[in-house]
Short mmCIF file of C-alpha atoms in Angstrom, two decimals:
data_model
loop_
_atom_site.label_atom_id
_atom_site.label_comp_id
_atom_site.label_asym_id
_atom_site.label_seq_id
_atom_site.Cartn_x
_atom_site.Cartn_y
_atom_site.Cartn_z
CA UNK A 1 121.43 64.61 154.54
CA UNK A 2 124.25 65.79 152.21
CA UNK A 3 123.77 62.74 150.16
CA UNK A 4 120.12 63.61 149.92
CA UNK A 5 120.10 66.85 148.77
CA UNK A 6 122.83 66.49 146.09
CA UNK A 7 120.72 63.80 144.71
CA UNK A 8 117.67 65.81 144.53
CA UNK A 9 119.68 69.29 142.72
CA UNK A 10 118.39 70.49 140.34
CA UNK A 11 115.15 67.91 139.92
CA UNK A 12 111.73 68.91 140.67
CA UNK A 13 112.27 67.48 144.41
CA UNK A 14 114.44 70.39 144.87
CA UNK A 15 112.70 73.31 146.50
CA UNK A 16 115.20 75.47 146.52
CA UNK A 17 117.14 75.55 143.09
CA UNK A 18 115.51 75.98 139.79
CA UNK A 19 115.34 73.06 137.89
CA UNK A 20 114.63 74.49 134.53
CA UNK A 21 117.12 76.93 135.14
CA UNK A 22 119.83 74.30 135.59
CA UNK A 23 118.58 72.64 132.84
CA UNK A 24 117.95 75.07 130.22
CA UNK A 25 119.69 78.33 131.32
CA UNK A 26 116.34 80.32 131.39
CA UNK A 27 113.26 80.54 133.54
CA UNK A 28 109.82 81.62 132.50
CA UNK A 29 109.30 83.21 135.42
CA UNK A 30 112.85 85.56 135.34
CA UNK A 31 113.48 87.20 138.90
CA UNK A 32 109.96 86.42 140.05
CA UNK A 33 110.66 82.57 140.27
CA UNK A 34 110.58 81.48 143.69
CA UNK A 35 112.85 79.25 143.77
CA UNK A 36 117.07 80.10 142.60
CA UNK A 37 119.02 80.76 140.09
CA UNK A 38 122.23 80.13 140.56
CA UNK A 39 124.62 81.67 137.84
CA UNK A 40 127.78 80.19 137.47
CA UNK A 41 130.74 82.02 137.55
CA UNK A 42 133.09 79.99 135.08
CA UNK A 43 131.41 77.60 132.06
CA UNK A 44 132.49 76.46 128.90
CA UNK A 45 129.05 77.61 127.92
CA UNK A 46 127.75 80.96 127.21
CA UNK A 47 124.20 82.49 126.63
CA UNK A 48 123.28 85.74 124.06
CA UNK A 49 119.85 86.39 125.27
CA UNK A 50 117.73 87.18 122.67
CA UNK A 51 120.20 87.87 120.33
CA UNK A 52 118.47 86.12 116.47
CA UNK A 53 115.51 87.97 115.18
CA UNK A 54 113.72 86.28 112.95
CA UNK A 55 112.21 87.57 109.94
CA UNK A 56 108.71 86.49 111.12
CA UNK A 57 108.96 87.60 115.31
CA UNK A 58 105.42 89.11 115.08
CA UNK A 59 103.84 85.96 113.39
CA UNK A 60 105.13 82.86 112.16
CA UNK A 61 105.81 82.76 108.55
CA UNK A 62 104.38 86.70 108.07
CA UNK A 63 106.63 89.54 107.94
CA UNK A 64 105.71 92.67 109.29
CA UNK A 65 104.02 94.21 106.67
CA UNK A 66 101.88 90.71 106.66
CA UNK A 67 103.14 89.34 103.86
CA UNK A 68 103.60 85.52 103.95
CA UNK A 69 107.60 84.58 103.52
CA UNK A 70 108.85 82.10 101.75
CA UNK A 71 110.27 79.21 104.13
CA UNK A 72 113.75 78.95 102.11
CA UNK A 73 114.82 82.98 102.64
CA UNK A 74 113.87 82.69 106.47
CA UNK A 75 116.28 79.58 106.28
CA UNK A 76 119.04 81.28 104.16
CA UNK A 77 118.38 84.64 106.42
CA UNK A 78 118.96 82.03 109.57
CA UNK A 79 122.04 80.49 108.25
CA UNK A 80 123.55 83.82 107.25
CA UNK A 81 123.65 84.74 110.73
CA UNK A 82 124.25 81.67 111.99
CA UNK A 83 127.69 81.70 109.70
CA UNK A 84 128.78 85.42 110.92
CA UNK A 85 128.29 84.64 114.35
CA UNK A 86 130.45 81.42 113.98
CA UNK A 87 133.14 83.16 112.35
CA UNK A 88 132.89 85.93 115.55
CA UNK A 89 132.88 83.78 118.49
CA UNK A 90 135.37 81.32 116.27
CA UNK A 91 137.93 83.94 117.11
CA UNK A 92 137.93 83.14 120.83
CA UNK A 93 138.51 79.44 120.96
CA UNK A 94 137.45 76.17 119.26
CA UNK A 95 133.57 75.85 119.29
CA UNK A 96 132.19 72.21 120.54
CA UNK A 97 128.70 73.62 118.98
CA UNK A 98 126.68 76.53 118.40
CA UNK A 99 122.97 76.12 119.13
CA UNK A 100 119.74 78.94 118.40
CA UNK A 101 116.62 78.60 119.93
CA UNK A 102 113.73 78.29 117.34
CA UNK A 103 111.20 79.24 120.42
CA UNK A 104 109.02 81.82 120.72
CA UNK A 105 108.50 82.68 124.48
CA UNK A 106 110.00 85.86 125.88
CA UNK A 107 112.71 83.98 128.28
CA UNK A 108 113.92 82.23 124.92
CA UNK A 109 113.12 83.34 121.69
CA UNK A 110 116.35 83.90 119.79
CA UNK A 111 119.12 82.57 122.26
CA UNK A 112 122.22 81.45 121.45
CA UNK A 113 124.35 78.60 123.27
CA UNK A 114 127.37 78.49 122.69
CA UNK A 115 129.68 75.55 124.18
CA UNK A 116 133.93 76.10 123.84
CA UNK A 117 135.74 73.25 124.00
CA UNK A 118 137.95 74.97 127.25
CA UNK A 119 136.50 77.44 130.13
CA UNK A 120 138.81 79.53 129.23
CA UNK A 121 137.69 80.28 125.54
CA UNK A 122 134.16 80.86 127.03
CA UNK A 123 135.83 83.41 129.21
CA UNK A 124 137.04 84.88 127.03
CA UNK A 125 134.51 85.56 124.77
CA UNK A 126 132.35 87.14 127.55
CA UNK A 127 134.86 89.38 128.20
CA UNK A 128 135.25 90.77 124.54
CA UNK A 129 131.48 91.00 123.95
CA UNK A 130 130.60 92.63 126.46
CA UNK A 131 129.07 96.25 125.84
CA UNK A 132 128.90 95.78 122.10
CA UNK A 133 126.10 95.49 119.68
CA UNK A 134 125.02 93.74 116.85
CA UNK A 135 122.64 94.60 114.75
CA UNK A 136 122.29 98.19 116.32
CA UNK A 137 121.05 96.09 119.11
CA UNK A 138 123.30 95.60 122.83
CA UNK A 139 124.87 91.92 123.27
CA UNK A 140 124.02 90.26 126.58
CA UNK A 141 125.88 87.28 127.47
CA UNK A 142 127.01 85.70 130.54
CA UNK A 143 127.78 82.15 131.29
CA UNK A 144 125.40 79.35 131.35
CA UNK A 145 125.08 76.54 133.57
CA UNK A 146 123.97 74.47 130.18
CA UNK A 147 126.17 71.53 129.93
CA UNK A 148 124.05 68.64 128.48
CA UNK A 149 122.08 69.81 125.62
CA UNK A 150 120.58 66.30 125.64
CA UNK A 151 118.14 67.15 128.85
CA UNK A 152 117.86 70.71 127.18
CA UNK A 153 116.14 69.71 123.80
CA UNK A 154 112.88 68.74 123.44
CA UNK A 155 112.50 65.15 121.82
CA UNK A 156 109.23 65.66 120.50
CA UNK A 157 110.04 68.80 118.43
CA UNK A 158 113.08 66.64 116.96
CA UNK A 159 109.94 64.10 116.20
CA UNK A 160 107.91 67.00 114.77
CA UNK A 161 105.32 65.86 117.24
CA UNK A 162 105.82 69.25 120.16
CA UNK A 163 102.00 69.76 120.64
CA UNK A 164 102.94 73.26 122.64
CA UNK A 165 104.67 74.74 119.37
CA UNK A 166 106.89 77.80 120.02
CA UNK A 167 106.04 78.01 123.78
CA UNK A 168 107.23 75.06 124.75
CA UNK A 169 109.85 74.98 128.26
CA UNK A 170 112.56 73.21 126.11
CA UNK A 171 114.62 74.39 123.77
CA UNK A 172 113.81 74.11 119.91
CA UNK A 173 116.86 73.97 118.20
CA UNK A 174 116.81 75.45 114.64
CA UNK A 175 119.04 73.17 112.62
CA UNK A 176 121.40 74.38 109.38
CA UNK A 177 122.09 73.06 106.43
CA UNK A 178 124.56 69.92 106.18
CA UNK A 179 127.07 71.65 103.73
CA UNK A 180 127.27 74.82 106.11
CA UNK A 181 127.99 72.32 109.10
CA UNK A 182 130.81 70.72 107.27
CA UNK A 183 131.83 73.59 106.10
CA UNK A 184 132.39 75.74 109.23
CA UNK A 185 133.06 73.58 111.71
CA UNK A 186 134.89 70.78 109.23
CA UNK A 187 137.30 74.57 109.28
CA UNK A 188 137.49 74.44 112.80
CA UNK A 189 138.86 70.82 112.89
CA UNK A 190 141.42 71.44 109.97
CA UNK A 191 142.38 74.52 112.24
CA UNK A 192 143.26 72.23 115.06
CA UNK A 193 144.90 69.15 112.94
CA UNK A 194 147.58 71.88 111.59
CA UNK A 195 148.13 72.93 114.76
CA UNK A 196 149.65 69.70 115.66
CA UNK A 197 151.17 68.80 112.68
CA UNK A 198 153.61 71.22 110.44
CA UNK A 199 153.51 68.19 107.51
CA UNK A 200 153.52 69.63 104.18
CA UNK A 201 151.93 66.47 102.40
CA UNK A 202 148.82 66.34 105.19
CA UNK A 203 148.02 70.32 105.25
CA UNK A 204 148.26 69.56 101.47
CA UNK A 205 145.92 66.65 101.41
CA UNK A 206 143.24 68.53 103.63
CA UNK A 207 142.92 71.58 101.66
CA UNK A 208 142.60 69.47 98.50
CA UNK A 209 139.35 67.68 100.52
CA UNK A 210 137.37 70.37 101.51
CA UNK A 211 138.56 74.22 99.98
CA UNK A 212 137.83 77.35 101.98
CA UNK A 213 135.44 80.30 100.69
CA UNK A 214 132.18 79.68 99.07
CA UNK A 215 129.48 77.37 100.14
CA UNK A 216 128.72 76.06 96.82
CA UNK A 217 128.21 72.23 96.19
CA UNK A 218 132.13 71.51 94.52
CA UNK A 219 132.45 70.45 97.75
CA UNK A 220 130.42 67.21 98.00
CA UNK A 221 132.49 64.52 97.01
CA UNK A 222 131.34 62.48 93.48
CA UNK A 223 133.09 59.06 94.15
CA UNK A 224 132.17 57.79 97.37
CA UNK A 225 134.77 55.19 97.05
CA UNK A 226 137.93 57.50 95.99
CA UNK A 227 137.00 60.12 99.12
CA UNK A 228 137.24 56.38 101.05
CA UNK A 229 140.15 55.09 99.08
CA UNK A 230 142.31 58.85 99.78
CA UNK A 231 141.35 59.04 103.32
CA UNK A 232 143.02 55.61 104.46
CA UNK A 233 145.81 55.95 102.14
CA UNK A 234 146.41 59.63 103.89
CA UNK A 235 146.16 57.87 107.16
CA UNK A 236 148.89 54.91 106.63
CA UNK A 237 151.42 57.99 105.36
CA UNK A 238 150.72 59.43 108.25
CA UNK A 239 153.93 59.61 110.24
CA UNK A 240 153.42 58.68 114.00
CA UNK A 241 154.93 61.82 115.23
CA UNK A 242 152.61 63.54 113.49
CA UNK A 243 149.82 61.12 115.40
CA UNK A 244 150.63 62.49 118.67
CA UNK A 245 147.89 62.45 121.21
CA UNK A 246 145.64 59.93 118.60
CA UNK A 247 147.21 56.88 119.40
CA UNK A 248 145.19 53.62 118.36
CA UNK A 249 144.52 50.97 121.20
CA UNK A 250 145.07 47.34 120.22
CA UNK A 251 141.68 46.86 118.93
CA UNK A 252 142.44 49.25 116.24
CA UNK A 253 140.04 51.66 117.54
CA UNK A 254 140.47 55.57 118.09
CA UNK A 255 140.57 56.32 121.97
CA UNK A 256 138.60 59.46 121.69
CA UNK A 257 138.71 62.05 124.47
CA UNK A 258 135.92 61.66 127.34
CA UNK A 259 132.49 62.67 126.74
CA UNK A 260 131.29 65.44 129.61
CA UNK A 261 128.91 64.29 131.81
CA UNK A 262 125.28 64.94 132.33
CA UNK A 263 123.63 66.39 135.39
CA UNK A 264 122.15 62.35 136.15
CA UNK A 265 125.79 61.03 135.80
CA UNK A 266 127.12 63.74 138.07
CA UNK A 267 124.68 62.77 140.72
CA UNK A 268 125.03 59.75 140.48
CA UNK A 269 128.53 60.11 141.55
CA UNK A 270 128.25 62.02 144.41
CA UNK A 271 125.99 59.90 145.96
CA UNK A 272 128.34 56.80 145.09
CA UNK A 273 131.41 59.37 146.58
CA UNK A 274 128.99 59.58 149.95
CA UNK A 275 128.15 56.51 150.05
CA UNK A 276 132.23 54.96 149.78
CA UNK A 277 133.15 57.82 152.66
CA UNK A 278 130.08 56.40 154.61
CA UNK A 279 131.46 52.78 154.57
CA UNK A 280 135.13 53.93 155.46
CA UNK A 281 134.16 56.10 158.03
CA UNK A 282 132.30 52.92 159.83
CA UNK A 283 135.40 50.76 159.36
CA UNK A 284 137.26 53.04 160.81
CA UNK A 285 135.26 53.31 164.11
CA UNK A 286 134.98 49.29 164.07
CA UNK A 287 138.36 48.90 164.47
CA UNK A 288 138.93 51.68 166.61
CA UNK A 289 136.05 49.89 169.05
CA UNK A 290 137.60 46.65 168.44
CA UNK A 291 141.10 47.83 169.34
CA UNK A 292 139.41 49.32 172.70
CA UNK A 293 137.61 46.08 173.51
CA UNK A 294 141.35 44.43 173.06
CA UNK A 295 142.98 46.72 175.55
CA UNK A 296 140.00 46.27 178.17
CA UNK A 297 140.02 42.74 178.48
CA UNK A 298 144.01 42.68 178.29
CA UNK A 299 144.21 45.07 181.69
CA UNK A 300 141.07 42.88 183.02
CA UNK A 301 143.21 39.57 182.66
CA UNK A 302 146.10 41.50 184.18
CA UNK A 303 144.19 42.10 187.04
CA UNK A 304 142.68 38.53 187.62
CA UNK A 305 146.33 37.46 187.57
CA UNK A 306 147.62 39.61 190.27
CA UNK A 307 144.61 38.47 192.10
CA UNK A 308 145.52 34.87 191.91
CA UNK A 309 149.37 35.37 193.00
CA UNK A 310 148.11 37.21 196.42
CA UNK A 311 146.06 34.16 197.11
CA UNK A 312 148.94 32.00 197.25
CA UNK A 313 151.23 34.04 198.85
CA UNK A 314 148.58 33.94 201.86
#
């Protein structure tokens, strides 16, 4: 039965947890749903409800005054606040990746996911934004039982082929441009290779890649080759001190750190977990029957035996 029923969480065959809830972290149907939703208490992934406002809330590319917007401000307006949000939450611990719902439906229009590489960081930051605003608006957050934004997304809005637009159950992820991704979280990985290194030459090197400040394109890199060419010449001067924790297996191949699991994988090893108690629970009652057997038809022999020798004596 246990085996069962943690196969079934969180999948449509469950009747008593919310699937879309464990899933995506929201439910159409808020406290009315009939089924539960179970908020964790500790996740390296928090939810600000409602927190983006886009230009165009009332109607897709209108403002209020019903005036049609142009499509680049409502993406620079987007990654404006997408960049002063990461440089708020980035003060709480490193950020694995910062996701904003491009839906429309009350239970998700403008939320923001945001997955910390530790549970602590995540703790953290719900603890320091609570009870403030932004925007002149309150911040709610609390955690999120969003681990996997694979079974989150919706495929066909990455295929631009969603046929249920901004009211679709899955999340439409707004994307940002690729210079503002390499630029803040590009930061974020710089932050965390000085931390483990105090070498002079590689800070040196990495600030001489990709400068702090503006978002301009003197970043991008004009000679393919020489970006390749400085990168694996940085890497061979690379003392292996320095390479603590990054060590290269024999194939020559980084051994990265694991990838979390997905709600299918974790299932999948429960039931395997069941399954392997299962099996040494019966071994352990055949041998306890066959050890009983053993000591039943020992005493019967020793009784045939003394049997015999009162014959004879007679």
């Amino acid at each position: 039965m246990a085996e069962h029923l943690a196969s079934i969480f969180g999948t449509e065959k469950d009747r008593v947890n919310c699937p879309f809830y464990f899933k995506i972290g929201a439910c159409r149907h808020g406290d009315r749903c009939s089924r539960l939703h179970t908020k964790p208490s500790i996740s390296p992934t928090i939810l600000l409800s409602n927190m983006y406002q886009r230009p165009d809330m009332i109607t897709p590319g209108v403002d209020a005054q019903g005036n049609p917007i142009d499509p680049r401000k409502i993406q620079q307006h987007f990654e404006a606040f997408y960049e002063d949000l990461f440089e708020e939450l980035s003060k709480y611990g490193q950020i694995e990746s910062l996701n904003i719902c491009d839906n429309l439906a009350d239970h998700m229009v403008g939320n923001v996911y945001v997955q910390f590489r530790e549970e602590e960081h995540a703790a953290n930051a719900v603890k320091n934004l609570s009870g403030r605003f932004y925007a002149a608006r309150p911040i709610i957050v609390d955690f999120s039982p969003v681990t996997d934004f694979r079974e989150a997304t919706c495929r066909q809005y990455d295929e631009n082929t969603c046929s249920r637009g901004g009211y679709c159950n899955f999340m439409h992820l707004k994307r940002i441009s690729r210079e503002l991704r390499r630029q803040l979280f590009g930061r974020s990985k710089r932050r965390r290779s000085h931390s483990r290194s105090k070498s002079p030459n590689r800070r040196r090197s990495s600030h001489d890649e990709r400068p702090h400040g503006s978002r301009d394109h003197g970043r991008r890199y004009n000679d393919r080759d020489n970006y390749h060419e400085s990168r694996s010449r940085r890497h061979r001067s690379t003392s292996p001190g320095h390479r603590r924790g990054r060590s290269r297996s024999p194939g020559g191949k980084r051994n990265h750190s694991p990838i979390r699991e997905g709600s299918e994988e974790r299932r999948a090893k429960i039931e395997q977990w069941n399954r392997e108690r299962e099996q040494q629970e019966n071994a352990n009652n055949f041998e306890k029957d066959a050890a009983n057997n053993n000591k039943k038809n020992g005493r019967n022999e020793y009784l045939r035996n003394d049997d015999k020798n009162y014959q004879q004596q007679e």
